Amino acid sequence: IAFADRVLPGGMTRLEVSAPPNLLSVVHKALLEKISYPCKVRYLKMTDRQNGQLPKPESYVAVEISKEQLRQATEDFQDLFYEDGRHQLWILGKDNEQIVLDELGMMYVYPDDFLFREVLLQMGWSTEKHEGIDTRDYVMVHFRSVADEQERQLFQRFGLTRWEG
């Protein structure tokens, strides 16, 4: 597990977390335990597995998602969340902390906070600078057919609504 800490324009801070595929779900779930609930979920669909890349990403949102609902979704939709490159998953905590899991498997955690750093340190997070997946010139992503049904179920379970914001 490697990271980079960044200060963004305007002073916002974030952690950029890269985990190997076999630890991606473990790290993501551990970070989600530290946000405040109920949370908001944004599902940013970038690719349709059968029709290819969308001309413009489609944004869907759900609000008032409980910790247990999100925890269960991370179990039920493993293939969609952690092995399929069709989307980004944005989780916004009640106190405005945010965890973004992008289509390449990179995680962006806002703000750079000791609660998140503590989780990563306990998991063997390296404080040495490493090349993250986000800096590579080629990353293979998969579009899993089993994730089609998981995506449909996620939309139904959370009542995801199209958002043009």
XYZ file of C-alpha atoms in Angstrom:
165
model
C 0.000 0.000 0.000
C 1.523 3.302 -1.073
C 0.396 6.892 -0.832
C 1.051 10.464 -1.709
C -0.246 13.399 0.277
C -1.322 16.458 -1.657
C -2.355 20.010 -0.965
C -4.787 21.064 -3.671
C -5.458 24.593 -4.917
C -7.475 26.377 -2.254
C -5.751 24.511 0.588
C -7.793 21.272 0.559
C -5.689 18.246 1.490
C -6.012 14.638 0.380
C -4.324 11.272 0.484
C -3.817 9.381 -2.761
C -3.813 5.689 -1.915
C -2.706 2.866 -4.175
C -3.246 -0.737 -3.094
C -2.572 -3.979 -4.943
C -5.713 -5.602 -6.408
C -5.826 -8.287 -3.712
C -5.950 -5.604 -0.970
C -8.069 -2.955 -2.694
C -11.367 -3.977 -1.103
C -9.777 -4.472 2.320
C -8.214 -1.004 2.320
C -11.322 0.678 0.898
C -13.632 -0.944 3.464
C -11.302 -0.015 6.332
C -11.274 3.623 5.218
C -15.078 3.656 4.908
C -15.316 2.660 8.563
C -13.855 6.057 9.523
C -16.277 8.366 7.766
C -19.391 9.805 9.428
C -22.839 8.455 8.631
C -25.346 8.677 7.131
C -23.412 9.297 3.929
C -24.088 10.237 0.347
C -23.100 8.021 -2.578
C -22.237 9.209 -6.057
C -21.882 6.597 -8.773
C -20.143 8.081 -11.811
C -20.692 5.738 -14.749
C -18.023 6.198 -17.402
C -18.421 3.085 -19.530
C -21.237 0.787 -20.514
C -19.766 -2.703 -20.786
C -21.810 -3.587 -23.872
C -21.721 -0.230 -25.676
C -18.314 1.145 -24.704
C -17.164 4.448 -23.235
C -19.945 6.965 -22.700
C -19.575 10.330 -24.500
C -20.048 12.034 -21.119
C -19.962 10.320 -17.701
C -23.379 9.794 -16.112
C -23.715 10.797 -12.466
C -26.141 9.094 -10.065
C -26.617 9.932 -6.400
C -28.205 8.541 -3.257
C -28.449 10.193 0.167
C -28.942 9.060 3.744
C -27.076 5.774 3.286
C -26.351 4.133 6.622
C -23.089 2.536 7.615
C -24.712 -0.898 7.552
C -26.219 -0.316 4.089
C -22.844 0.726 2.692
C -21.035 -2.090 4.487
C -23.479 -4.621 2.996
C -23.122 -3.102 -0.488
C -19.328 -3.460 -0.359
C -19.864 -7.175 0.305
C -22.681 -7.787 -2.179
C -21.180 -5.821 -5.067
C -17.496 -6.841 -4.797
C -17.074 -7.472 -8.534
C -18.629 -4.142 -9.480
C -16.803 -2.032 -6.901
C -13.366 -3.653 -6.879
C -12.865 -5.543 -10.145
C -14.746 -3.582 -12.792
C -13.545 -0.372 -14.460
C -16.850 1.088 -15.622
C -17.304 3.688 -12.879
C -16.060 5.787 -10.011
C -17.574 5.436 -6.554
C -17.678 8.611 -4.443
C -18.645 8.395 -0.768
C -19.270 11.663 1.094
C -19.510 11.472 4.870
C -21.862 13.569 6.970
C -18.909 15.733 8.088
C -17.782 16.279 4.449
C -14.981 13.736 4.485
C -14.805 11.939 1.163
C -13.424 8.731 -0.288
C -13.287 8.335 -4.055
C -12.512 4.978 -5.650
C -11.738 5.589 -9.306
C -12.045 3.325 -12.321
C -8.374 2.316 -12.117
C -8.553 1.276 -8.461
C -6.924 4.429 -7.085
C -8.381 5.921 -3.883
C -8.529 9.613 -3.033
C -9.273 10.432 0.604
C -10.298 13.940 1.686
C -9.051 15.457 3.942
C -5.595 14.158 4.807
C -6.548 13.283 8.372
C -4.866 11.279 11.125
C -7.902 8.944 11.322
C -7.308 7.818 7.747
C -3.530 7.718 8.149
C -3.930 5.529 11.235
C -5.958 2.974 9.246
C -3.324 2.887 6.538
C -0.423 2.588 8.988
C -2.111 -0.373 10.688
C -2.388 -2.047 7.290
C 1.302 -1.690 6.484
C 1.050 1.554 4.565
C 4.394 2.674 3.244
C 5.404 6.237 3.953
C 8.070 5.955 1.254
C 7.094 7.451 -2.057
C 6.183 4.768 -4.616
C 4.805 4.864 -8.107
C 1.047 4.672 -7.803
C -1.284 3.185 -10.346
C -2.283 6.758 -11.241
C 1.190 7.586 -12.607
C 1.591 4.606 -14.913
C 1.233 5.058 -18.643
C -0.812 1.859 -18.991
C -3.289 0.236 -16.623
C -5.456 -2.716 -17.596
C -9.056 -2.542 -16.443
C -11.698 -5.246 -16.730
C -15.367 -5.016 -17.524
C -16.956 -8.025 -15.873
C -20.304 -9.289 -17.138
C -21.307 -10.341 -13.598
C -21.056 -6.664 -12.611
C -23.942 -5.783 -14.978
C -26.455 -7.379 -12.595
C -24.652 -6.000 -9.550
C -24.903 -2.505 -11.022
C -28.639 -2.953 -11.596
C -29.107 -4.182 -8.019
C -27.044 -1.295 -6.606
C -29.235 1.247 -8.419
C -32.356 -0.439 -7.099
C -31.134 -0.895 -3.519
C -29.885 2.676 -3.054
C -32.500 4.344 -5.264
C -29.731 6.026 -7.248
C -31.081 9.040 -9.144
C -29.561 10.722 -12.190
C -27.885 13.985 -11.233
C -26.916 16.655 -13.754
C -25.005 18.852 -11.238
